[in-house]
Amino acid sequence: MGVNPNTVAKAYKELENQNVIVTIKGRGSFVKRNDDEQVIDIQTQNKLKKRIKSVAC
């Protein structure tokens, strides 16, 4: 692709510094899960459960 390997390594390091990816030796780099999204999903699920219970009763 014509991109210097050092540039790619710097980009990966910057993504790690910003907590976007996590690198596991021998396995590769992976997009990191955003814990804030998980908390929002749990809150949304709880709200929906309450609504369903109120409608079902």
PDB file of C-alpha atoms in Angstrom:
ATOM      1  CA  MET A   1       0.000   0.000   0.000  1.00  0.00           C
ATOM      2  CA  GLY A   2       3.011   2.255   0.169  1.00  0.00           C
ATOM      3  CA  VAL A   3       2.597   3.170   3.852  1.00  0.00           C
ATOM      4  CA  ASN A   4       5.691   3.167   6.012  1.00  0.00           C
ATOM      5  CA  PRO A   5       5.434   0.405   8.689  1.00  0.00           C
ATOM      6  CA  ASN A   6       6.574   2.901  11.319  1.00  0.00           C
ATOM      7  CA  THR A   7       3.576   5.088  10.501  1.00  0.00           C
ATOM      8  CA  VAL A   8       1.248   2.128  10.964  1.00  0.00           C
ATOM      9  CA  ALA A   9       2.904   1.229  14.280  1.00  0.00           C
ATOM     10  CA  LYS A  10       2.497   4.829  15.490  1.00  0.00           C
ATOM     11  CA  ALA A  11      -1.164   4.816  14.473  1.00  0.00           C
ATOM     12  CA  TYR A  12      -1.802   1.587  16.409  1.00  0.00           C
ATOM     13  CA  LYS A  13       0.038   2.986  19.447  1.00  0.00           C
ATOM     14  CA  GLU A  14      -2.086   6.150  19.319  1.00  0.00           C
ATOM     15  CA  LEU A  15      -5.290   4.097  19.090  1.00  0.00           C
ATOM     16  CA  GLU A  16      -4.145   2.168  22.182  1.00  0.00           C
ATOM     17  CA  ASN A  17      -3.393   5.429  24.011  1.00  0.00           C
ATOM     18  CA  GLN A  18      -6.923   6.647  23.232  1.00  0.00           C
ATOM     19  CA  ASN A  19      -8.394   3.322  24.492  1.00  0.00           C
ATOM     20  CA  VAL A  20      -9.872   2.537  21.088  1.00  0.00           C
ATOM     21  CA  ILE A  21      -8.056  -0.768  20.656  1.00  0.00           C
ATOM     22  CA  VAL A  22      -6.341  -3.335  22.836  1.00  0.00           C
ATOM     23  CA  THR A  23      -3.360  -5.344  21.607  1.00  0.00           C
ATOM     24  CA  ILE A  24      -2.777  -8.883  22.846  1.00  0.00           C
ATOM     25  CA  LYS A  25       0.648 -10.338  22.111  1.00  0.00           C
ATOM     26  CA  GLY A  26       0.446 -13.269  19.743  1.00  0.00           C
ATOM     27  CA  ARG A  27      -3.225 -12.662  18.937  1.00  0.00           C
ATOM     28  CA  GLY A  28      -3.482  -9.187  17.406  1.00  0.00           C
ATOM     29  CA  SER A  29      -5.257  -5.892  17.971  1.00  0.00           C
ATOM     30  CA  PHE A  30      -8.951  -5.640  18.726  1.00  0.00           C
ATOM     31  CA  VAL A  31     -11.467  -2.829  19.057  1.00  0.00           C
ATOM     32  CA  LYS A  32     -12.062  -2.210  22.735  1.00  0.00           C
ATOM     33  CA  ARG A  33     -15.566  -2.373  24.118  1.00  0.00           C
ATOM     34  CA  ASN A  34     -16.909   0.941  25.364  1.00  0.00           C
ATOM     35  CA  ASP A  35     -18.070   0.429  28.949  1.00  0.00           C
ATOM     36  CA  ASP A  36     -20.220   3.588  28.773  1.00  0.00           C
ATOM     37  CA  GLU A  37     -22.312   1.991  26.023  1.00  0.00           C
ATOM     38  CA  GLN A  38     -22.801  -1.103  28.166  1.00  0.00           C
ATOM     39  CA  VAL A  39     -24.075   1.005  31.100  1.00  0.00           C
ATOM     40  CA  ILE A  40     -26.492   2.818  28.804  1.00  0.00           C
ATOM     41  CA  ASP A  41     -27.736  -0.490  27.419  1.00  0.00           C
ATOM     42  CA  ILE A  42     -28.359  -1.839  30.921  1.00  0.00           C
ATOM     43  CA  GLN A  43     -30.241   1.328  31.890  1.00  0.00           C
ATOM     44  CA  THR A  44     -32.333   1.113  28.723  1.00  0.00           C
ATOM     45  CA  GLN A  45     -33.095  -2.556  29.387  1.00  0.00           C
ATOM     46  CA  ASN A  46     -34.229  -1.774  32.921  1.00  0.00           C
ATOM     47  CA  LYS A  47     -36.521   1.017  31.693  1.00  0.00           C
ATOM     48  CA  LEU A  48     -38.042  -1.282  29.080  1.00  0.00           C
ATOM     49  CA  LYS A  49     -38.591  -4.048  31.640  1.00  0.00           C
ATOM     50  CA  LYS A  50     -40.460  -1.609  33.916  1.00  0.00           C
ATOM     51  CA  ARG A  51     -42.647  -0.439  31.030  1.00  0.00           C
ATOM     52  CA  ILE A  52     -43.451  -3.996  29.975  1.00  0.00           C
ATOM     53  CA  LYS A  53     -44.387  -4.930  33.537  1.00  0.00           C
ATOM     54  CA  SER A  54     -46.663  -1.911  33.872  1.00  0.00           C
ATOM     55  CA  VAL A  55     -48.447  -2.701  30.599  1.00  0.00           C
ATOM     56  CA  ALA A  56     -48.732  -6.436  31.296  1.00  0.00           C
ATOM     57  CA  CYS A  57     -50.373  -5.973  34.712  1.00  0.00           C
TER      58      CYS A  57
END
